Each structure stands twice: as structure tokens, then as C-alpha cells.
Coordinates of C-alpha atoms in Angstrom, one line a residue:
Chain A
N1 CA 6.3 -8.7 -13.3
A2 CA 6.7 -12.3 -12.1
G3 CA 7.7 -12.7 -8.5
V4 CA 10.2 -15.1 -7.2
M5 CA 9.7 -18.4 -9.0
Q6 CA 10.7 -21.6 -7.5
N7 CA 10.6 -25.1 -8.9
P8 CA 9.5 -27.8 -8.3
R9 CA 6.8 -27.1 -5.7
H10 CA 7.1 -30.6 -4.3
L11 CA 10.0 -33.0 -4.7
V12 CA 10.3 -36.4 -3.5
R13 CA 13.6 -38.1 -3.2
R14 CA 14.7 -41.6 -1.8
R15 CA 17.5 -41.6 0.6
G16 CA 20.9 -41.3 -0.9
Q17 CA 19.4 -39.6 -4.1
E18 CA 20.4 -35.8 -5.1
A19 CA 17.9 -33.2 -4.8
R20 CA 18.1 -29.9 -7.2
L21 CA 16.1 -27.0 -6.2
R22 CA 15.7 -24.0 -8.6
C23 CA 15.1 -20.4 -7.7
S24 CA 14.5 -17.5 -10.4
P25 CA 14.7 -14.0 -8.8
M26 CA 12.6 -11.3 -9.6
K27 CA 13.6 -9.5 -12.9
G28 CA 16.4 -7.2 -12.2
H29 CA 17.5 -8.9 -9.0
S30 CA 21.0 -10.2 -8.8
H31 CA 21.1 -11.1 -5.1
V32 CA 19.4 -14.6 -3.9
Y33 CA 19.0 -15.7 -0.4
W34 CA 18.1 -19.5 0.6
Y35 CA 16.1 -20.2 3.8
R36 CA 15.1 -23.7 5.2
Q37 CA 12.0 -24.3 7.3
L38 CA 12.0 -27.8 9.1
P39 CA 8.6 -29.1 10.2
E40 CA 7.3 -27.2 13.0
E41 CA 10.3 -24.9 13.2
G42 CA 10.9 -21.3 12.0
L43 CA 12.8 -20.4 8.8
K44 CA 16.7 -20.4 9.0
F45 CA 18.9 -18.5 6.9
M46 CA 21.2 -20.7 4.7
V47 CA 23.1 -18.6 2.1
Y48 CA 23.2 -15.6 0.2
L49 CA 24.6 -15.4 -3.3
Q50 CA 25.2 -12.7 -5.8
K51 CA 25.6 -13.5 -9.5
E52 CA 28.5 -16.0 -9.9
N53 CA 29.6 -15.3 -6.0
I54 CA 28.7 -16.8 -2.6
I55 CA 28.6 -13.8 -0.2
D56 CA 27.5 -15.6 3.0
E57 CA 27.2 -19.2 3.5
S58 CA 27.3 -19.1 7.3
G59 CA 23.8 -21.0 7.6
M60 CA 24.9 -23.9 5.0
P61 CA 25.4 -27.3 6.5
K62 CA 29.1 -28.2 6.0
E63 CA 28.4 -31.3 4.0
R64 CA 26.2 -32.5 1.1
F65 CA 24.8 -28.9 0.6
S66 CA 26.0 -26.5 -2.1
A67 CA 24.6 -23.5 -3.8
E68 CA 25.3 -21.5 -7.0
F69 CA 23.8 -18.5 -9.0
P70 CA 25.3 -18.6 -12.4
K71 CA 25.6 -15.7 -14.7
E72 CA 22.8 -17.1 -16.8
G73 CA 19.8 -19.0 -15.3
P74 CA 18.3 -19.6 -11.9
S75 CA 20.0 -20.2 -8.6
I76 CA 20.4 -23.8 -7.6
L77 CA 20.4 -25.4 -4.3
R78 CA 21.9 -28.9 -4.5
I79 CA 21.6 -31.6 -1.7
Q80 CA 23.6 -34.5 -2.3
Q81 CA 22.9 -38.0 -0.7
V82 CA 19.7 -36.7 0.8
V83 CA 18.7 -38.1 4.3
R84 CA 15.3 -38.0 6.1
G85 CA 16.4 -34.9 8.0
D86 CA 16.6 -32.9 5.0
S87 CA 12.7 -33.1 4.5
A88 CA 11.6 -29.4 4.9
A89 CA 10.4 -26.5 2.9
Y90 CA 13.1 -24.5 1.3
F91 CA 12.3 -20.8 0.3
C92 CA 14.4 -18.3 -1.7
A93 CA 14.1 -14.6 -1.7
S94 CA 15.9 -11.9 -4.2
S95 CA 16.9 -8.4 -4.0
P96 CA 18.0 -5.7 -6.6
R97 CA 21.0 -4.8 -4.3
Q98 CA 22.5 -4.8 -1.0
E99 CA 20.7 -3.0 1.5
N100 CA 18.3 -3.4 4.5
N101 CA 15.8 -0.6 3.6
Y102 CA 13.9 -3.0 1.4
G103 CA 11.1 -5.5 1.7
Y104 CA 12.4 -8.9 0.5
T105 CA 10.0 -10.9 -1.7
F106 CA 9.9 -14.8 -1.3
G107 CA 9.0 -17.5 -3.5
S108 CA 6.5 -20.0 -2.6
G109 CA 9.1 -22.5 -1.9
T110 CA 9.9 -26.2 -2.7
R111 CA 8.7 -28.9 -0.1
L112 CA 11.4 -31.8 -0.2
T113 CA 10.2 -35.1 1.2
V114 CA 12.9 -37.8 1.7
V115 CA 11.5 -41.3 1.9
Chain B
D1 CA 21.5 -9.0 15.3
A2 CA 19.4 -7.7 18.1
K3 CA 16.5 -9.8 19.4
T4 CA 12.8 -9.3 19.4
T5 CA 10.2 -10.4 21.7
Q6 CA 6.5 -11.1 20.5
P7 CA 3.6 -12.6 22.3
N8 CA 2.9 -16.3 21.3
S9 CA -0.5 -15.9 20.0
M10 CA -3.3 -13.2 19.5
E11 CA -6.9 -13.4 18.5
S12 CA -9.3 -11.1 16.8
N13 CA -12.5 -10.8 15.3
E14 CA -13.0 -10.0 11.7
E15 CA -13.3 -6.5 10.7
E16 CA -11.8 -5.4 14.0
P17 CA -8.4 -3.8 14.2
V18 CA -5.5 -5.8 15.3
H19 CA -2.4 -4.4 17.1
L20 CA 0.5 -6.8 17.2
P21 CA 3.3 -5.7 19.4
C22 CA 7.0 -6.3 19.4
N23 CA 9.7 -5.5 21.9
H24 CA 13.3 -4.9 20.7
S25 CA 15.0 -3.3 23.6
T26 CA 18.6 -3.8 22.1
I27 CA 17.9 -2.3 18.9
S28 CA 20.8 -0.3 17.4
G29 CA 20.6 3.0 15.6
T30 CA 21.1 1.4 12.1
D31 CA 18.7 -1.5 12.5
Y32 CA 15.4 -1.4 10.4
I33 CA 12.3 -3.0 11.9
H34 CA 10.6 -5.3 9.3
W35 CA 7.6 -7.2 9.5
Y36 CA 6.6 -10.5 7.5
R37 CA 3.9 -12.8 7.8
Q38 CA 3.5 -16.6 6.7
L39 CA 0.3 -18.1 5.8
P40 CA -0.2 -21.8 6.0
S41 CA 1.7 -23.7 3.5
Q42 CA 3.2 -20.4 1.9
G43 CA 6.5 -18.6 1.8
P44 CA 6.9 -15.4 4.0
E45 CA 5.4 -12.3 2.8
Y46 CA 6.7 -8.8 3.4
V47 CA 4.3 -6.6 5.2
I48 CA 6.0 -3.4 6.1
H49 CA 9.3 -1.9 7.4
G50 CA 10.6 1.2 9.1
L51 CA 13.6 2.6 10.8
T52 CA 12.4 5.7 13.0
S53 CA 9.0 7.3 11.7
N54 CA 5.7 5.6 11.5
V55 CA 4.9 4.0 8.3
N56 CA 1.6 3.2 6.3
N57 CA 1.1 1.0 3.4
R58 CA -1.9 -0.7 1.7
M59 CA -1.6 -3.8 4.0
A60 CA -0.7 -2.2 7.4
S61 CA 0.7 0.6 9.6
L62 CA 3.8 0.5 11.6
A63 CA 4.0 2.4 14.9
I64 CA 7.5 2.8 16.1
A65 CA 8.1 4.1 19.7
E66 CA 10.0 7.0 20.2
D67 CA 12.9 5.3 21.8
R68 CA 12.7 2.5 19.1
K69 CA 12.8 -0.2 21.5
S70 CA 9.1 -1.4 20.6
S71 CA 6.9 -1.4 17.7
T72 CA 3.4 -2.2 16.8
L73 CA 1.9 -3.6 13.5
I74 CA -1.6 -2.4 13.0
L75 CA -4.0 -4.2 10.8
H76 CA -6.9 -1.7 10.5
R77 CA -9.4 -4.2 9.7
A78 CA -8.7 -7.9 10.1
T79 CA -9.9 -10.3 7.5
L80 CA -9.8 -14.2 7.6
R81 CA -7.0 -14.0 5.1
D82 CA -5.0 -12.1 7.7
A83 CA -4.6 -15.3 9.8
A84 CA -0.9 -16.1 9.7
V85 CA 2.3 -16.0 11.8
Y86 CA 3.6 -12.5 12.0
Y87 CA 7.2 -12.0 12.5
C88 CA 8.9 -8.8 13.6
I89 CA 12.5 -8.9 12.5
L90 CA 15.4 -6.4 13.0
I91 CA 17.8 -5.9 10.2
G92 CA 21.2 -4.2 10.6
G93 CA 23.5 -2.9 8.0
G94 CA 27.2 -4.4 7.4
T95 CA 27.1 -8.1 6.9
S96 CA 23.4 -8.8 7.6
Y97 CA 22.1 -8.1 3.9
G98 CA 19.0 -10.5 3.4
K99 CA 19.9 -12.6 6.6
L100 CA 16.7 -12.3 8.2
T101 CA 16.4 -14.0 11.6
F102 CA 12.9 -15.5 12.0
G103 CA 11.8 -16.1 15.7
Q104 CA 8.7 -17.8 16.8
G105 CA 6.7 -15.2 15.7
T106 CA 2.9 -14.4 16.9
I107 CA 0.1 -16.8 15.6
L108 CA -2.8 -14.6 14.8
T109 CA -6.0 -16.1 14.7
V110 CA -9.1 -14.1 13.1
H111 CA -12.7 -15.4 14.2
P112 CA -15.6 -14.7 11.6

């Protein structure tokens, strides 16, 4: 039973390019959550998605960032026109349903470096 | 969500028990107490969670005060692999699903 899979593990982009980060939730999980960890800082919630729906995007930057979780395939976090400040570790977690009596499983993350 | 307070750092020796405290004096009745840890260069790892009663699992024990205003994560025999940042997080119902608020956490150092 594979855990939450994220790829790529490391991603290097030049300023102005696009970054696409993928997250495959655990089998049977239809809820995905994205977090960002800037260097030397704590993790910050970005967005919560259910299949084909954005439930809570209160932590997403207003520009250049978007997320989707299609009916088929992984969840995608997309960053357009990346800047140096986007360099961070991006983690996703998944759950089978909406509840807080549940221990969330996180992926190993994608480390984005913008040069 | 209610706020939690943890010591910045703690130290332990290998094979000794470790008690990591967390204060959450403004906890509400529906808030679950979760603990996660993050090893260097890895994603957060779920450790344990509870609501009112003490909880045990293969990784740790969670002792919750009777008034729920504090809790303690107990690692019964620390190993070098337990060196990590430990986060105590309150998660309420309503619109907080999956929206964990990670504070500074406690940096645990384990000495051989």
C-alpha cells in the first residue's frame, strides 16, 4: 500500500519558467492538501482539494499559483513565472474523507530551487 | 484554531524516555490534539492524536491533562532516529479539515 507519492523530488527552474509539482494520494483517498515550507520556516497550509473541486485555497498566493485535482490522475500544483522567493519544499498530504480524527500522511516533498 | 506552546528544544540520551510538553489553554471541546514530527529533509510524519483520553500506539504515548489544557508526548525509549522537530497541533471541526497549523515545534536532540 504505497503512501503519498510526490514527484519530482527535486526540481530546478530558471526565473520566469513554470513549475509543475505532482502528488498522488494514498489509494482510496480523495482529499489532498498542499503545504509549503520556506527555508528555515515552518510549514504553511496552501490549499485543500477534493476530486475536481477546490475546497479551501486560503493559503494560496493570489497570483501565479494554481492547483487542481482531476477526476483521473495526480493532483498538480502549478507555479507560473517562478521567482527566487518560490524556492521551498512543497509537501502534500491526503485523507480518505473530511475528519480531524485522522492522522494525515505526508509525501516526501518536492524541493524547488529557482535559479 | 487555538494556539499551542512548546519548548524550543529538548535533549535526551539514547534509550531514555522523553516527555515533550505542549500547552493549549484555549483548546475547544471539539479540538483534537495531534502530534507530528519532521526529520531533516523529510516530510512531516504523523505520530499520534487524541481527544480526551490518553492514547498509545507503536510509536509513542499521548497523555492528555484532565482539563485538556496541556498534553505530553511520551517516547518510551528514545533512539537516534527520534531526533526531529516535534509539532503539537490542534485541529478543530468545521472548516479546519486538513488545515494543520505548524508552529515552531520542539527540536529534540538525542545523544548516543
